[in-house]
Amino acid sequence: GTQVFAAAHLELALQELRMLAATLTAALGFSPGVTRLPNGFAGTALSQHALTPVASRSAASSGLESVLAPLLEQQQQQQQQQQQRRALRAPSAAMVATGGMGGGLFTQSNPEDRRVVPDEPGDRQIFKVVYVVLESQYQSSLSTACKRINAGQEKVAVECSGYILEELRDPANFEQFKKDVADANIFIGSLIFVQELADKVVEAVEPYRETMDAVCVFPSMPAVMRLNKIGSFTMASMGQSKNVMLDFMKKNKPSGTSFQDGMLKLVRTLPKVLKFLPGDKAKDARSFMMSLQYWLGGSPENIEALLLNLASTYVFESDLLTGEVVEPPTVIPDQGIWHPVAPRVFETNEEYIQWLRNEHAPTIGVDPNKAPVIGVVLQKSHINTKDDAHYVALIMEIEANGGLVLPIYTGSLDFSKPIEDYFFLNGRSVVDTTINLTGFALVGGPATQDHPKAIATLKKLNRPYLCAVPATFQTFEEWKDSELGLHPVQVALQVALPELDGAIEPIIFAGRDGVTGRSIPQSDRIETLAKRAIKWSNLSAKKNADKKVAITVFSFPPDKGNVGTAAYLNVFGSIFEALKTMKAEGYDLGAELPTDVEGLVDAVLHDKEASMASPTLNVAYSMSVAEYKELTPYAEDLEENWGPPPGQLNTDGQNLLVYGVRFGNVFIGVQPSFGYEGDPMRLLYAKSASPHHGFAAYYTYIEKVLEADAVLHFGTHGSLEFMPGKQVGMSGGCYPDRLIQSTPNLYYYAANNPSEATIAKRRSYANTISYLTPPAENAGLYKGLKEVGELISSYQGLRESRGASIVNSIVATARTCNLDKDVDLPSEDFDTAELTLDERDIIVGKVYSKIMEIESRLLPCGLHTVGVPPTAEEAIATLVNIASIDRPEDEIDGLPRILARSVGRDIEDIYRSANAGNLDDNLLSENIKEAIRAAVRASVERSTDAAGRVTEVNPMMASLGAVLGGGSPMLSALKKQGFDKVQDPDLEKLFGYLEFCLKQVVADNEMGALIEGLNGEYTLPGPGGDPIRNPLVLPTGKNMHALDPQAIPTIAACDCAKVMVDRLLERQGAEEGEDPESIAF
């Protein structure tokens, strides 16, 4: 958790640096255009009115400290809140290490690889530098800068020791770090935002702070920032000083904003504040700001200038650089359009597009009128440090495949702003697909995301949004050798969080070199990413009549059921609705489209009960072995497991068979089986497991023969995403990647199964579309259990006259139904006539409680059909369950609690008493359930059409009191069930919420999302899960993502957990007489 937290602030801190540097540099009077001679940090003279010394230096302390202190305090509070939420689920270092030395993320990197020592120091004076950074691309710039100094300076040389922050977790590394610091002249630290690692840095540096010549720390945690010492400039009281200036800044601190937004607003007030900075600190303050500017410049030249300036001003007493001119910081605009072969950075898209169309496109032989335009979002720090080879490689690959690129960057964390500024022209999108190469969420970075803002921007752009992954936290070798693929921390930061914005296709496109820290382009991954981006772009350019779509059906459970089945889904009924919609949208479905679902089933299967082994399946294409080998480059790799093609599956003995049928440009195919059904352990554990030849031939047909523009996997779930390979971050050798190739993948997935939908998203590059699961109904009673229920009903009226004989019958029948395993019943030969009336009531109450528990178990009712509105009964079943749950985060009481309160009881007491066998409370509990269903039915009847379906929702609480003064229909229904004291105001908030939920059910976009995906448009993201617990799952038709780690646990979840644990402990105490000593989950 803390490792996630560290990287979360990487770009955040860089943004703060940029804003601070730009504003303070200007306010302090430094001009980046002034060439600095070697006698200190010279710049333009400070104006007297800008920096007027105050009477008391102690009162003024440091103006910069006063500016930053309230913001750092705010940031610390945010950090503490986030760390508290993560504390329960934070993994230990051992849990996240991928091998090699140490327990950190950079498990195979070695600090000694970064040590720079002059080859021939001679009589030159040597100054020693130690640095700790989080961002690995600075490693290369620092090493190169030191080597340039050693090669180019006659009188001085530098010895440099560098550490990646995570390496300090290793005890041996930390001990060496402390030794290096003890001998250092200059210490540089940046982005140290992990508490335990910040403590280590302070422990190592603080004892030597006064003896070092300069300590330069860029935004980090306050304890580390307080180490800063640049001459008389210090931040020793950062976050602690109490003075007029600090109070002023606290009072004017923006409320309700994130740290970076607060920083942006506060720096605008700095010119008013800087006059409080003591005059004798001005020179050293400018030194710090100049250091910031050089650091942000990032290039080896800028870092060289930074080190020489610090050395000449604070390390050496005499000027050893006399006559040398140190170049001022070289910076690029904070936001712009950067192309590796463009003559400059463009700050408007009009200028860039003119250059692209008139100069660049003709040069590379691309027709700008026909080429797709791929928008690419870049990270400015990689451009600054010239660590941009991976960017250049992808841009060149897209252009080699006939596309044009609009590459934008920003120095802030809000990447939505350059999208708004550069991806639109005259209000219209100028890109066909967007690829985010930063590896972060679009707005706010990994720790302070603003997903609603990101979604709003991407929806306005309305283009597919791909988020490729640079392997920031792993070396290339670690990723390549890992069976997991991406490191779990990187999955959280650079896959899971972008998915909340609606990102798809987390394709690795670069790795980190373990020695230099520079990014290494992964050529085959970049080729895959470029081809897939262009295929997505083609969907918005092609006419629907020309698009080819492959619809793939399964056998669910995989190869254990009939072909064309999926979890909770009426597959062929849904496909039929989809075909009708596609035809209306202009897709070519040929002249022989079936007129009903039965005809569609017959065209594909010829037999409703067909399984994968059925000889009746329709053959759409026979692929010869020669064609298969030619079109499937990895065919030879499958022979280890399956022998030479055609093999034994999906073959007629000579050719490989593709099952399915074509209707014009739409192919409905049957995905082949796993092939391992008789030996599932082989698939799980065999290192060389692979799909069989028939499976490979199916996807080869889709990509190379049919040349499909998109594939639609229909329902939960198939086998593609579970094929052998890495878990996340596919390589070119992983079978999901090999099989899907460049075809865009749309995938209908059950809304209640986000975990496996996430697997499909990450391993088979699916743009998921959620579909609603059928409503859950009470399981009910049958046979012997039903007879027990009937006996209990008769006992209620005859308990005093014939009670004993009826209880004997209840006990005997309960034993027949094996209820004695769950309920403590009298022995078979015991006559309950010997018991008192109350004792018999307890026995009956316990049996009744158990059969009510069985009866109320929820089971899915029927199958869902995509594109068909719910029936009234389905709506009622869904709303009954939603109405039964308390939602404290929305201040909504569930209907059970409202009804219990109306009779002077607490619902938890009723449940607890009923569970203990109290017959009266069991009856009351059952009456509450029946009343809930009656009230919900009355509310839904307002919106039910003549066909018994809900297509439009009418207000549930309209015309209160209009029914002859009797109140709402829901109130009337409750009164009929005996709840006379409930009033409409008690119900208004709950039924307003139910009205909203019903509207979400009716407003499903399942079919709309399919058409949008095929049009090359953005699919709105949304959570998956149980729509009863979380109605935000509705409306369906969303690109599902897994849990938002910052949204859990909810208040409702905590309350529910407490109730469950309390009941568990009560039961344990009642049955065992003591609390449990241990609990296993």
Tab-separated table of C-alpha atoms in Angstrom, residues 732-892:
chain	number	residue	atom	x	y	z
A	732	GLY	CA	4.022	-11.679	-27.751
A	733	GLY	CA	4.263	-15.280	-26.589
A	734	CYS	CA	1.107	-15.186	-24.448
A	735	TYR	CA	-1.735	-17.020	-26.172
A	736	PRO	CA	-4.545	-14.507	-25.552
A	737	ASP	CA	-2.395	-11.924	-27.335
A	738	ARG	CA	-1.438	-14.315	-30.132
A	739	LEU	CA	-5.040	-15.354	-30.701
A	740	ILE	CA	-6.828	-11.994	-30.671
A	741	GLN	CA	-4.076	-10.367	-32.774
A	742	SER	CA	-5.211	-6.906	-33.939
A	743	THR	CA	-9.001	-7.388	-33.892
A	744	PRO	CA	-10.931	-5.035	-31.560
A	745	ASN	CA	-12.714	-7.155	-28.967
A	746	LEU	CA	-16.184	-6.274	-27.654
A	747	TYR	CA	-17.392	-8.615	-24.913
A	748	TYR	CA	-20.825	-8.947	-23.296
A	749	TYR	CA	-20.183	-9.840	-19.656
A	750	ALA	CA	-22.584	-10.393	-16.750
A	751	ALA	CA	-22.726	-7.272	-14.576
A	752	ASN	CA	-22.310	-9.306	-11.379
A	753	ASN	CA	-18.978	-10.802	-12.454
A	754	PRO	CA	-16.419	-7.972	-12.574
A	755	SER	CA	-13.565	-10.242	-11.503
A	756	GLU	CA	-13.629	-12.424	-14.609
A	757	ALA	CA	-14.605	-9.454	-16.760
A	758	THR	CA	-11.376	-7.852	-15.570
A	759	ILE	CA	-9.454	-10.917	-16.730
A	760	ALA	CA	-11.042	-10.558	-20.160
A	761	LYS	CA	-10.171	-6.850	-20.262
A	762	ARG	CA	-6.540	-7.321	-19.306
A	763	ARG	CA	-5.672	-10.577	-21.048
A	764	SER	CA	-7.768	-10.504	-24.244
A	765	TYR	CA	-7.983	-6.678	-24.548
A	766	ALA	CA	-11.774	-6.712	-24.247
A	767	ASN	CA	-13.961	-3.647	-24.154
A	768	THR	CA	-16.575	-5.195	-21.895
A	769	ILE	CA	-20.281	-4.387	-22.088
A	770	SER	CA	-22.191	-5.336	-18.952
A	771	TYR	CA	-25.568	-7.045	-19.157
A	772	LEU	CA	-28.132	-7.314	-16.393
A	773	THR	CA	-28.429	-10.590	-14.563
A	774	PRO	CA	-31.968	-11.900	-14.063
A	775	PRO	CA	-33.632	-10.850	-10.804
A	776	ALA	CA	-33.281	-13.076	-7.770
A	777	GLU	CA	-36.450	-14.576	-6.314
A	778	ASN	CA	-36.984	-16.461	-3.088
A	779	ALA	CA	-36.216	-20.141	-3.545
A	780	GLY	CA	-39.510	-21.216	-1.931
A	781	LEU	CA	-40.326	-24.597	-0.361
A	782	TYR	CA	-40.994	-27.963	-1.923
A	783	LYS	CA	-41.951	-31.511	-0.951
A	784	GLY	CA	-41.183	-32.243	2.702
A	785	LEU	CA	-40.183	-28.668	3.515
A	786	LYS	CA	-43.471	-27.431	2.145
A	787	GLU	CA	-45.279	-29.969	4.312
A	788	VAL	CA	-43.416	-28.697	7.384
A	789	GLY	CA	-44.539	-25.178	6.506
A	790	GLU	CA	-48.154	-26.268	6.217
A	791	LEU	CA	-47.997	-28.065	9.594
A	792	ILE	CA	-46.618	-24.911	11.220
A	793	SER	CA	-49.476	-22.889	9.729
A	794	SER	CA	-52.018	-25.312	11.231
A	795	TYR	CA	-50.215	-25.195	14.596
A	796	GLN	CA	-50.719	-21.452	14.824
A	797	GLY	CA	-54.518	-21.902	15.059
A	798	LEU	CA	-54.582	-25.146	17.043
A	799	ARG	CA	-51.594	-24.756	19.375
A	800	GLU	CA	-53.697	-24.962	22.542
A	801	SER	CA	-56.057	-27.813	21.553
A	802	ARG	CA	-54.050	-30.165	19.282
A	803	GLY	CA	-50.639	-28.531	19.644
A	804	ALA	CA	-48.739	-31.574	20.962
A	805	SER	CA	-49.752	-33.931	18.136
A	806	ILE	CA	-49.002	-31.292	15.487
A	807	VAL	CA	-45.567	-30.600	17.016
A	808	ASN	CA	-44.837	-34.348	16.958
A	809	SER	CA	-45.677	-34.371	13.247
A	810	ILE	CA	-43.510	-31.259	12.683
A	811	VAL	CA	-40.543	-32.909	14.410
A	812	ALA	CA	-40.943	-36.172	12.457
A	813	THR	CA	-41.262	-34.430	9.100
A	814	ALA	CA	-38.357	-32.103	9.937
A	815	ARG	CA	-36.156	-35.131	10.631
A	816	THR	CA	-37.168	-36.613	7.271
A	817	CYS	CA	-35.943	-33.378	5.658
A	818	ASN	CA	-32.662	-33.555	7.614
A	819	LEU	CA	-33.433	-30.378	9.524
A	820	ASP	CA	-32.156	-32.084	12.655
A	821	LYS	CA	-28.661	-31.375	11.293
A	822	ASP	CA	-29.341	-27.629	11.751
A	823	VAL	CA	-31.997	-27.492	14.505
A	824	ASP	CA	-31.877	-29.096	17.950
A	825	LEU	CA	-34.981	-31.379	17.837
A	826	PRO	CA	-36.399	-33.803	20.424
A	827	SER	CA	-35.615	-37.500	19.910
A	828	GLU	CA	-37.833	-39.521	17.602
A	829	ASP	CA	-39.678	-41.344	20.402
A	830	PHE	CA	-40.196	-38.247	22.559
A	831	ASP	CA	-43.813	-37.052	23.016
A	832	THR	CA	-43.989	-33.264	23.072
A	833	ALA	CA	-47.177	-33.472	25.161
A	834	GLU	CA	-44.797	-33.578	28.101
A	835	LEU	CA	-43.642	-30.050	27.283
A	836	THR	CA	-45.266	-26.776	28.226
A	837	LEU	CA	-46.935	-24.602	25.612
A	838	ASP	CA	-44.017	-22.163	25.607
A	839	GLU	CA	-41.504	-24.994	25.156
A	840	ARG	CA	-43.470	-26.324	22.155
A	841	ASP	CA	-43.566	-22.796	20.730
A	842	ILE	CA	-39.767	-22.633	20.920
A	843	ILE	CA	-39.394	-25.928	19.003
A	844	VAL	CA	-41.838	-24.792	16.321
A	845	GLY	CA	-40.197	-21.353	16.206
A	846	LYS	CA	-36.742	-22.849	15.579
A	847	VAL	CA	-38.031	-25.118	12.791
A	848	TYR	CA	-39.983	-22.221	11.281
A	849	SER	CA	-36.918	-19.978	11.403
A	850	LYS	CA	-34.890	-22.576	9.505
A	851	ILE	CA	-37.430	-23.207	6.747
A	852	MET	CA	-37.918	-19.435	6.340
A	853	GLU	CA	-34.154	-19.136	5.922
A	854	ILE	CA	-34.300	-21.816	3.228
A	855	GLU	CA	-37.332	-20.289	1.558
A	856	SER	CA	-35.810	-16.795	1.437
A	857	ARG	CA	-32.586	-17.875	-0.246
A	858	LEU	CA	-32.284	-16.000	-3.492
A	859	LEU	CA	-32.071	-17.823	-6.800
A	860	PRO	CA	-31.844	-16.246	-10.269
A	861	CYS	CA	-35.130	-16.293	-12.099
A	862	GLY	CA	-34.982	-16.996	-15.827
A	863	LEU	CA	-32.501	-15.631	-18.399
A	864	HIS	CA	-31.806	-12.086	-19.492
A	865	THR	CA	-32.279	-11.003	-23.097
A	866	VAL	CA	-30.176	-8.072	-24.330
A	867	GLY	CA	-32.296	-5.282	-25.762
A	868	VAL	CA	-35.587	-6.387	-24.170
A	869	PRO	CA	-37.098	-4.263	-21.331
A	870	PRO	CA	-37.760	-6.031	-18.010
A	871	THR	CA	-41.158	-7.488	-17.137
A	872	ALA	CA	-43.065	-6.040	-14.207
A	873	GLU	CA	-42.366	-9.193	-12.179
A	874	GLU	CA	-38.631	-8.876	-12.846
A	875	ALA	CA	-38.714	-5.231	-11.782
A	876	ILE	CA	-40.600	-6.111	-8.601
A	877	ALA	CA	-38.130	-8.850	-7.673
A	878	THR	CA	-35.196	-6.475	-8.149
A	879	LEU	CA	-36.745	-3.592	-6.203
A	880	VAL	CA	-37.849	-5.821	-3.300
A	881	ASN	CA	-34.232	-6.723	-2.689
A	882	ILE	CA	-33.038	-3.120	-3.087
A	883	ALA	CA	-35.764	-1.880	-0.708
A	884	SER	CA	-34.734	-4.376	1.965
A	885	ILE	CA	-31.261	-2.909	2.515
A	886	ASP	CA	-30.315	0.060	4.707
A	887	ARG	CA	-28.120	2.626	2.934
A	888	PRO	CA	-26.593	4.780	5.689
A	889	GLU	CA	-24.263	6.567	3.249
A	890	ASP	CA	-27.407	7.934	1.554
A	891	GLU	CA	-29.325	8.305	4.829
A	892	ILE	CA	-31.981	5.871	3.589
